[in-house]
Short mmCIF file of C-alpha atoms and ligand atoms in Angstrom, two decimals:
data_model
loop_
_atom_site.label_atom_id
_atom_site.label_comp_id
_atom_site.label_asym_id
_atom_site.label_seq_id
_atom_site.Cartn_x
_atom_site.Cartn_y
_atom_site.Cartn_z
CA MET F 1 50.36 105.17 -7.62
CA ILE F 2 50.75 101.52 -8.59
CA ASP F 3 48.22 98.70 -8.54
CA ALA F 4 50.71 95.83 -8.40
CA HIS F 5 48.30 92.91 -8.80
CA VAL F 6 45.56 92.98 -11.44
CA HIS F 7 44.25 89.75 -12.99
CA ILE F 8 42.75 89.38 -16.43
CA GLU F 9 41.09 86.22 -15.05
CA PHE F 10 37.51 86.41 -16.41
CA GLY F 11 38.36 89.03 -19.05
CA GLU F 12 39.46 88.49 -22.64
CA TYR F 13 43.03 88.30 -23.84
CA ALA F 14 42.53 91.29 -26.13
CA ILE F 15 44.04 94.75 -26.49
CA GLU F 16 40.60 96.29 -25.98
CA TYR F 17 40.30 94.61 -22.61
CA ILE F 18 43.66 95.98 -21.48
CA GLU F 19 42.59 99.41 -22.71
CA ARG F 20 39.50 99.21 -20.50
CA MET F 21 41.81 98.35 -17.59
CA VAL F 22 43.91 101.41 -18.42
CA ASP F 23 40.78 103.60 -18.46
CA LYS F 24 39.70 102.32 -15.05
CA ALA F 25 43.21 102.83 -13.64
CA ARG F 26 43.22 106.44 -14.87
CA GLU F 27 39.83 107.06 -13.35
CA LYS F 28 41.22 105.82 -10.00
CA GLY F 29 44.37 107.96 -10.22
CA ILE F 30 46.63 104.95 -10.77
CA THR F 31 49.67 105.48 -12.97
CA GLU F 32 50.93 101.91 -13.30
CA ILE F 33 49.22 98.49 -13.37
CA TRP F 34 50.84 95.09 -13.09
CA VAL F 35 48.73 92.72 -15.19
CA LEU F 36 49.02 89.05 -14.37
CA ASP F 37 47.21 85.75 -14.20
CA HIS F 38 47.58 82.69 -12.02
CA THR F 39 49.86 79.91 -13.17
CA HIS F 40 46.92 77.48 -12.91
CA LYS F 41 45.55 79.23 -15.98
CA PHE F 42 48.41 78.04 -18.21
CA LEU F 43 49.08 74.62 -19.73
CA GLU F 44 52.82 74.87 -19.17
CA PHE F 45 52.28 74.73 -15.40
CA LYS F 46 50.00 71.68 -15.45
CA PRO F 47 52.75 69.30 -14.22
CA VAL F 48 53.38 71.56 -11.23
CA TYR F 49 49.78 71.09 -10.03
CA GLU F 50 50.08 67.29 -10.11
CA ILE F 51 51.25 67.58 -6.52
CA ILE F 52 47.81 68.68 -5.27
CA ARG F 53 45.72 66.38 -7.46
CA SER F 54 45.82 63.38 -5.14
CA ASP F 55 43.15 65.21 -3.13
CA ALA F 56 39.63 65.00 -4.65
CA PHE F 57 38.64 68.56 -3.64
CA ASN F 58 41.79 70.01 -5.24
CA ARG F 59 41.39 67.88 -8.33
CA ALA F 60 37.84 69.12 -8.86
CA TRP F 61 39.07 72.71 -8.34
CA TYR F 62 41.93 72.35 -10.82
CA ASP F 63 39.83 70.52 -13.40
CA ARG F 64 37.48 73.50 -13.65
CA LYS F 65 40.38 75.72 -14.79
CA ARG F 66 40.67 74.86 -18.51
CA PRO F 67 44.27 76.02 -18.95
CA ILE F 68 45.45 77.82 -22.09
CA PRO F 69 48.94 78.23 -23.63
CA LEU F 70 51.18 80.80 -21.97
CA ALA F 71 51.87 82.10 -25.49
CA ASP F 72 48.39 83.67 -25.53
CA PHE F 73 49.36 85.84 -22.57
CA LEU F 74 52.84 86.64 -23.89
CA GLU F 75 51.48 87.66 -27.30
CA LEU F 76 48.99 90.00 -25.68
CA ALA F 77 51.79 91.50 -23.57
CA SER F 78 53.98 92.11 -26.60
CA SER F 79 51.15 93.77 -28.58
CA VAL F 80 50.34 96.06 -25.67
CA LYS F 81 54.00 97.00 -25.27
CA LYS F 82 54.10 98.24 -28.87
CA ARG F 83 51.56 100.92 -27.98
CA SER F 84 51.70 103.77 -25.60
CA TYR F 85 49.15 104.49 -22.90
CA PRO F 86 48.73 107.13 -20.22
CA VAL F 87 49.17 104.33 -17.66
CA THR F 88 52.26 102.10 -17.57
CA VAL F 89 51.22 98.47 -18.12
CA LYS F 90 53.54 95.70 -16.92
CA PHE F 91 53.03 91.98 -17.46
CA GLY F 92 53.94 89.08 -15.23
CA LEU F 93 52.55 86.04 -13.45
CA GLU F 94 51.22 85.16 -10.05
CA VAL F 95 53.07 81.92 -9.51
CA CYS F 96 51.62 79.33 -7.18
CA TYR F 97 54.65 78.24 -5.16
CA PHE F 98 55.22 74.66 -4.01
CA GLU F 99 58.47 73.81 -2.20
CA GLU F 100 58.65 70.42 -3.90
CA LYS F 101 58.22 71.94 -7.37
CA GLU F 102 60.79 74.70 -7.14
CA GLU F 103 63.11 73.31 -9.80
CA GLU F 104 60.24 72.58 -12.17
CA LEU F 105 59.03 76.17 -11.72
CA ARG F 106 62.55 77.47 -12.31
CA GLY F 107 62.75 75.50 -15.56
CA ILE F 108 59.50 76.97 -16.90
CA LEU F 109 60.05 80.53 -15.71
CA ARG F 110 63.57 80.87 -17.10
CA GLU F 111 62.29 80.33 -20.63
CA HIS F 112 60.26 83.53 -20.68
CA ASP F 113 60.70 87.21 -20.00
CA PHE F 114 58.39 88.91 -17.56
CA ASP F 115 58.38 92.41 -16.12
CA PHE F 116 57.79 90.94 -12.66
CA LEU F 117 57.02 87.60 -11.02
CA ILE F 118 54.87 87.44 -7.93
CA GLY F 119 55.25 84.29 -5.85
CA SER F 120 52.23 83.34 -3.75
CA VAL F 121 51.51 80.55 -1.30
CA HIS F 122 48.04 79.16 -2.02
CA PHE F 123 48.55 75.59 -0.76
CA ILE F 124 50.04 74.34 2.50
CA ASP F 125 51.21 70.75 1.91
CA GLY F 126 48.26 70.20 -0.42
CA PHE F 127 45.71 72.19 1.65
CA GLY F 128 44.17 75.02 -0.39
CA PHE F 129 43.61 77.25 2.62
CA ASP F 130 41.61 79.91 0.78
CA LEU F 131 39.35 77.60 -1.21
CA SER F 132 36.77 76.73 1.42
CA ARG F 133 35.97 77.73 4.99
CA LYS F 134 34.56 74.26 5.61
CA ASN F 135 37.86 72.57 4.80
CA TRP F 136 39.39 74.24 7.88
CA GLU F 137 37.19 72.15 10.19
CA GLY F 138 39.28 69.90 12.41
CA LYS F 139 42.57 71.33 11.12
CA ASP F 140 45.55 72.09 13.38
CA VAL F 141 45.63 75.87 12.95
CA ASN F 142 48.98 76.34 14.71
CA ARG F 143 50.63 73.78 12.46
CA LEU F 144 49.13 75.33 9.33
CA TYR F 145 50.43 78.79 10.27
CA ARG F 146 53.91 77.40 11.04
CA ARG F 147 54.04 75.65 7.68
CA TYR F 148 52.56 78.65 5.84
CA TYR F 149 55.38 80.88 7.02
CA GLU F 150 58.02 78.17 6.46
CA ILE F 151 56.82 77.80 2.86
CA THR F 152 56.81 81.60 2.52
CA GLU F 153 60.46 81.65 3.61
CA SER F 154 61.32 78.94 1.07
CA LEU F 155 59.53 80.97 -1.60
CA ILE F 156 61.64 84.03 -0.85
CA LYS F 157 64.88 82.03 -0.66
CA SER F 158 64.13 80.37 -4.03
CA GLY F 159 65.19 83.57 -5.75
CA LEU F 160 62.52 82.99 -8.41
CA PHE F 161 60.37 86.02 -7.71
CA THR F 162 60.51 89.80 -7.65
CA ALA F 163 57.69 90.10 -5.13
CA LEU F 164 55.79 88.12 -2.51
CA GLY F 165 52.01 88.06 -3.05
CA HIS F 166 49.47 88.69 -0.25
CA PRO F 167 51.85 87.69 2.58
CA ASP F 168 49.17 86.96 5.18
CA ALA F 169 46.34 85.56 3.05
CA ILE F 170 46.11 82.59 5.41
CA LYS F 171 43.97 84.78 7.69
CA LEU F 172 41.10 84.85 5.14
CA PHE F 173 38.65 82.79 7.20
CA GLU F 174 39.73 84.49 10.44
CA LYS F 175 41.30 81.37 11.91
CA TYR F 176 44.29 82.38 14.03
CA PRO F 177 47.00 80.46 15.89
CA ASP F 178 47.29 80.67 19.67
CA TYR F 179 50.92 81.81 19.48
CA PRO F 180 52.12 85.29 18.46
CA LEU F 181 53.09 85.79 14.81
CA ALA F 182 55.59 88.61 15.31
CA ASP F 183 58.62 86.30 14.90
CA ALA F 184 57.27 84.91 11.64
CA TYR F 185 56.57 88.45 10.39
CA ARG F 186 60.10 89.53 11.32
CA ARG F 187 61.72 86.59 9.55
CA VAL F 188 59.73 87.20 6.38
CA ALA F 189 60.48 90.93 6.46
CA ALA F 190 64.22 90.36 7.00
CA LEU F 191 64.41 87.85 4.16
CA LEU F 192 62.50 90.10 1.75
CA LYS F 193 64.83 92.95 2.56
CA GLU F 194 67.94 90.78 2.22
CA ARG F 195 66.81 89.43 -1.17
CA GLY F 196 65.67 92.80 -2.49
CA MET F 197 62.11 91.57 -2.99
CA ALA F 198 58.98 93.67 -2.74
CA THR F 199 55.67 92.68 -1.24
CA GLU F 200 52.16 94.03 -1.33
CA ASN F 201 49.43 95.45 0.82
CA ASN F 202 46.58 93.64 -0.90
CA SER F 203 42.92 94.62 -0.47
CA GLY F 204 41.67 91.44 -2.17
CA LEU F 205 40.64 89.46 0.92
CA SER F 206 38.04 92.06 1.84
CA ARG F 207 36.15 91.13 -1.32
CA TYR F 208 35.70 87.67 0.17
CA GLY F 209 34.36 88.96 3.48
CA PHE F 210 37.55 89.59 5.47
CA PRO F 211 36.76 92.49 7.87
CA TYR F 212 39.49 94.96 6.84
CA PRO F 213 41.52 95.52 3.65
CA GLY F 214 45.19 94.66 3.53
CA LEU F 215 47.89 93.46 5.86
CA ASN F 216 47.68 92.72 9.55
CA PRO F 217 48.72 96.05 11.15
CA GLU F 218 51.62 94.49 13.08
CA PHE F 219 52.95 92.80 9.93
CA LEU F 220 52.67 96.07 8.03
CA ARG F 221 54.56 97.92 10.77
CA ILE F 222 57.37 95.34 10.78
CA LEU F 223 57.68 95.38 6.99
CA LYS F 224 57.89 99.18 7.02
CA GLU F 225 60.41 99.25 9.86
CA THR F 226 62.55 96.72 7.98
CA GLY F 227 62.47 98.89 4.86
CA VAL F 228 60.72 96.39 2.57
CA VAL F 229 59.19 97.88 -0.59
CA ILE F 230 55.42 97.56 -0.30
CA ASN F 231 53.06 98.12 -3.23
CA ARG F 232 49.34 98.61 -3.07
CA ALA F 233 47.49 95.77 -4.78
CA SER F 234 43.82 95.19 -5.50
CA ASP F 235 44.06 91.56 -6.68
CA ALA F 236 41.25 92.60 -9.04
CA HIS F 237 39.61 89.77 -10.96
CA ASN F 238 37.28 92.26 -12.66
CA ILE F 239 38.05 95.70 -14.10
CA ASP F 240 35.79 97.45 -11.59
CA ASP F 241 37.98 96.25 -8.72
CA ILE F 242 41.18 97.94 -9.93
CA GLY F 243 42.43 100.24 -7.17
CA ARG F 244 39.70 99.03 -4.82
CA MET F 245 39.98 100.43 -1.27
CA PHE F 246 43.39 101.97 -1.95
CA GLU F 247 42.43 104.91 0.24
CA ARG F 248 42.57 102.46 3.16
CA LEU F 249 45.87 100.79 2.23
CA GLU F 250 48.89 102.31 3.91
CA ILE F 251 52.31 101.59 2.43
ZN1 ZN X 301 46.83 84.75 -4.87
ZN1 ZN X 302 46.01 87.26 -7.30
#
């Protein structure tokens, strides 16, 4: 069993920390972990986030991040790879995708080797939809969903990524459009299949109060029917959350 989305986030960039992750994975019956961090954590990606900084809320959010050199992550990955563990440990990034910054992202990503690259939509035209429930007040929910899935399609078509992260994270605050999403789900599933990309059934939202872990059941059914590779993912930001609620994640 794979946990395809495990952040170091608040942990240390040290072999010992990864070894604690391995121990937890073993305890949970997981045989492979995909260790990553967000691109906002790394200095190299700072220019990419310029696009959201015109908004004061986003700027305050980004300015709390204190980015570090990507080399710190890559060095840790290469030291871990020299050792052998009872759990396979892969290293990659969770890349924050912006349509307007695709070429800039391509330029940065092509300079490094990663085992995998997860592309995630976290911002819809500058709106950080998972950052605050309050920021949804007065928003056009239908328009946000349409754009969210358009941006998701651009992400897949970019060819930059091996997997799509948390494909329906926009539902976090339980705001839903008044039109059915099946067409959007089908388009995403077909594109993922066509491009040979995987996606994930991610239990992370339930840590932030979402009522059930993982994908919308209709989305999951469509992905499965289309034959898209789906990995279980905890989106752990702490070691204790590795493999969280996997017993409830169908793939
Ligand atoms: Zn994410
Ligand atoms: Zn994540």
